[in-house]
Amino acid sequence: MLTCIIRYHIDPTKHAQFAQYARNWGQAIPRCGADLIGYYAPHEGSSTLAYGIYNIPNLAAYEAYRARLRDDPLGRENYDFAQSERFILREDRTFLKLASAPHGDTI
């Protein structure tokens, strides 16, 4: 299992637009095959950093998921929304693999 962490640098004056974007992905991402952990918007500290986090079985599944997301009506609408509103200044993706499992006592 891989965890994709998307780090967004967003316009600090457009938090409402990012929140709408996040809610839309909350519908489209699970429907297209990824296990969405959530989207996180700034609250305290930095007013420009936000995150999207989801799990995907492997990179081949990721490629298939991305194709479904591009074909999804809400997915396409959300991509267009981000382009027209210009609230995302930068977006970086990192894929991580859980290294600390198993968690808790194993006795």
PDB file of C-alpha atoms in Angstrom:
ATOM      1  CA  MET A   1       0.000   0.000   0.000  1.00  0.00           C
ATOM      2  CA  LEU A   2       1.222   3.487  -0.880  1.00  0.00           C
ATOM      3  CA  THR A   3       0.114   6.750   0.667  1.00  0.00           C
ATOM      4  CA  CYS A   4       0.020   9.761  -1.617  1.00  0.00           C
ATOM      5  CA  ILE A   5       0.474  13.067   0.140  1.00  0.00           C
ATOM      6  CA  ILE A   6      -0.264  16.124  -1.957  1.00  0.00           C
ATOM      7  CA  ARG A   7       1.138  19.353  -0.552  1.00  0.00           C
ATOM      8  CA  TYR A   8      -0.586  22.444  -1.863  1.00  0.00           C
ATOM      9  CA  HIS A   9       0.621  26.012  -1.611  1.00  0.00           C
ATOM     10  CA  ILE A  10      -2.595  28.003  -1.853  1.00  0.00           C
ATOM     11  CA  ASP A  11      -3.511  31.658  -2.136  1.00  0.00           C
ATOM     12  CA  PRO A  12      -4.175  32.758   1.474  1.00  0.00           C
ATOM     13  CA  THR A  13      -7.090  34.899   0.309  1.00  0.00           C
ATOM     14  CA  LYS A  14      -8.867  31.947  -1.322  1.00  0.00           C
ATOM     15  CA  HIS A  15      -9.425  29.456   1.504  1.00  0.00           C
ATOM     16  CA  ALA A  16     -13.128  29.145   0.614  1.00  0.00           C
ATOM     17  CA  GLN A  17     -12.258  28.049  -2.922  1.00  0.00           C
ATOM     18  CA  PHE A  18      -9.831  25.439  -1.617  1.00  0.00           C
ATOM     19  CA  ALA A  19     -12.486  24.166   0.807  1.00  0.00           C
ATOM     20  CA  GLN A  20     -14.936  23.684  -2.082  1.00  0.00           C
ATOM     21  CA  TYR A  21     -12.216  21.935  -4.089  1.00  0.00           C
ATOM     22  CA  ALA A  22     -11.537  19.611  -1.140  1.00  0.00           C
ATOM     23  CA  ARG A  23     -15.242  18.774  -0.690  1.00  0.00           C
ATOM     24  CA  ASN A  24     -15.510  17.929  -4.381  1.00  0.00           C
ATOM     25  CA  TRP A  25     -12.529  15.561  -4.148  1.00  0.00           C
ATOM     26  CA  GLY A  26     -14.186  14.052  -1.085  1.00  0.00           C
ATOM     27  CA  GLN A  27     -16.854  12.772  -3.462  1.00  0.00           C
ATOM     28  CA  ALA A  28     -14.829  12.019  -6.610  1.00  0.00           C
ATOM     29  CA  ILE A  29     -11.678  10.378  -5.204  1.00  0.00           C
ATOM     30  CA  PRO A  30     -13.370   7.459  -3.396  1.00  0.00           C
ATOM     31  CA  ARG A  31     -15.706   6.907  -6.352  1.00  0.00           C
ATOM     32  CA  CYS A  32     -12.674   6.614  -8.651  1.00  0.00           C
ATOM     33  CA  GLY A  33     -10.879   4.016  -6.544  1.00  0.00           C
ATOM     34  CA  ALA A  34      -8.544   5.593  -3.992  1.00  0.00           C
ATOM     35  CA  ASP A  35      -8.938   5.331  -0.207  1.00  0.00           C
ATOM     36  CA  LEU A  36      -9.232   9.018   0.735  1.00  0.00           C
ATOM     37  CA  ILE A  37      -7.917   9.864   4.182  1.00  0.00           C
ATOM     38  CA  GLY A  38      -8.806  13.517   3.764  1.00  0.00           C
ATOM     39  CA  TYR A  39      -8.069  17.023   2.627  1.00  0.00           C
ATOM     40  CA  TYR A  40      -6.668  19.439   5.174  1.00  0.00           C
ATOM     41  CA  ALA A  41      -6.865  23.220   4.957  1.00  0.00           C
ATOM     42  CA  PRO A  42      -4.875  25.818   6.918  1.00  0.00           C
ATOM     43  CA  HIS A  43      -6.121  26.610  10.406  1.00  0.00           C
ATOM     44  CA  GLU A  44      -3.223  27.793  12.597  1.00  0.00           C
ATOM     45  CA  GLY A  45       0.327  28.584  11.591  1.00  0.00           C
ATOM     46  CA  SER A  46       0.869  28.730   7.841  1.00  0.00           C
ATOM     47  CA  SER A  47      -2.032  30.199   5.889  1.00  0.00           C
ATOM     48  CA  THR A  48      -0.738  28.818   2.604  1.00  0.00           C
ATOM     49  CA  LEU A  49      -0.116  25.087   3.182  1.00  0.00           C
ATOM     50  CA  ALA A  50      -2.838  22.497   2.626  1.00  0.00           C
ATOM     51  CA  TYR A  51      -2.744  18.724   2.121  1.00  0.00           C
ATOM     52  CA  GLY A  52      -4.625  15.923   0.421  1.00  0.00           C
ATOM     53  CA  ILE A  53      -3.892  12.370   1.594  1.00  0.00           C
ATOM     54  CA  TYR A  54      -5.062   9.044   0.195  1.00  0.00           C
ATOM     55  CA  ASN A  55      -3.980   5.418  -0.053  1.00  0.00           C
ATOM     56  CA  ILE A  56      -3.608   3.423  -3.247  1.00  0.00           C
ATOM     57  CA  PRO A  57      -2.421  -0.196  -3.610  1.00  0.00           C
ATOM     58  CA  ASN A  58       0.484   0.478  -6.018  1.00  0.00           C
ATOM     59  CA  LEU A  59       1.638   2.742  -8.851  1.00  0.00           C
ATOM     60  CA  ALA A  60      -0.245   0.739 -11.500  1.00  0.00           C
ATOM     61  CA  ALA A  61      -3.478   1.225  -9.513  1.00  0.00           C
ATOM     62  CA  TYR A  62      -2.592   4.914  -9.213  1.00  0.00           C
ATOM     63  CA  GLU A  63      -2.360   5.285 -12.998  1.00  0.00           C
ATOM     64  CA  ALA A  64      -5.761   3.584 -13.466  1.00  0.00           C
ATOM     65  CA  TYR A  65      -7.264   5.744 -10.699  1.00  0.00           C
ATOM     66  CA  ARG A  66      -5.939   8.938 -12.337  1.00  0.00           C
ATOM     67  CA  ALA A  67      -7.511   7.921 -15.664  1.00  0.00           C
ATOM     68  CA  ARG A  68     -10.886   7.321 -13.961  1.00  0.00           C
ATOM     69  CA  LEU A  69     -10.579  10.661 -12.170  1.00  0.00           C
ATOM     70  CA  ARG A  70      -9.931  12.477 -15.469  1.00  0.00           C
ATOM     71  CA  ASP A  71     -13.069  10.858 -16.942  1.00  0.00           C
ATOM     72  CA  ASP A  72     -15.238  11.545 -13.882  1.00  0.00           C
ATOM     73  CA  PRO A  73     -17.606  14.531 -14.437  1.00  0.00           C
ATOM     74  CA  LEU A  74     -16.943  16.001 -10.972  1.00  0.00           C
ATOM     75  CA  GLY A  75     -13.219  15.333 -11.366  1.00  0.00           C
ATOM     76  CA  ARG A  76     -13.095  17.256 -14.649  1.00  0.00           C
ATOM     77  CA  GLU A  77     -15.204  20.034 -13.142  1.00  0.00           C
ATOM     78  CA  ASN A  78     -12.872  20.278 -10.150  1.00  0.00           C
ATOM     79  CA  TYR A  79      -9.745  20.461 -12.331  1.00  0.00           C
ATOM     80  CA  ASP A  80     -11.401  23.261 -14.327  1.00  0.00           C
ATOM     81  CA  PHE A  81     -12.495  25.037 -11.116  1.00  0.00           C
ATOM     82  CA  ALA A  82      -8.904  25.072  -9.820  1.00  0.00           C
ATOM     83  CA  GLN A  83      -7.635  26.431 -13.139  1.00  0.00           C
ATOM     84  CA  SER A  84     -10.234  29.189 -13.385  1.00  0.00           C
ATOM     85  CA  GLU A  85     -10.045  30.310  -9.736  1.00  0.00           C
ATOM     86  CA  ARG A  86      -6.221  30.057  -9.494  1.00  0.00           C
ATOM     87  CA  PHE A  87      -6.164  29.308  -5.757  1.00  0.00           C
ATOM     88  CA  ILE A  88      -3.484  26.614  -6.085  1.00  0.00           C
ATOM     89  CA  LEU A  89      -0.070  28.235  -6.462  1.00  0.00           C
ATOM     90  CA  ARG A  90       1.936  25.000  -6.315  1.00  0.00           C
ATOM     91  CA  GLU A  91       1.201  21.301  -5.935  1.00  0.00           C
ATOM     92  CA  ASP A  92       3.678  18.538  -5.004  1.00  0.00           C
ATOM     93  CA  ARG A  93       2.998  14.791  -4.731  1.00  0.00           C
ATOM     94  CA  THR A  94       4.960  12.351  -2.619  1.00  0.00           C
ATOM     95  CA  PHE A  95       4.322   8.610  -2.389  1.00  0.00           C
ATOM     96  CA  LEU A  96       5.234   7.016   0.931  1.00  0.00           C
ATOM     97  CA  LYS A  97       5.165   3.458   2.243  1.00  0.00           C
ATOM     98  CA  LEU A  98       4.231   2.763   5.882  1.00  0.00           C
ATOM     99  CA  ALA A  99       7.357   1.792   7.793  1.00  0.00           C
ATOM    100  CA  SER A 100       6.131   1.675  11.408  1.00  0.00           C
ATOM    101  CA  ALA A 101       3.631  -1.227  11.247  1.00  0.00           C
ATOM    102  CA  PRO A 102       2.582  -3.134  13.186  1.00  0.00           C
ATOM    103  CA  HIS A 103       1.459  -0.548  15.709  1.00  0.00           C
ATOM    104  CA  GLY A 104       0.813  -1.196  19.394  1.00  0.00           C
ATOM    105  CA  ASP A 105       1.731  -4.133  21.587  1.00  0.00           C
ATOM    106  CA  THR A 106       2.251  -7.441  19.841  1.00  0.00           C
ATOM    107  CA  ILE A 107       2.466  -9.596  22.972  1.00  0.00           C
TER     108      ILE A 107
END
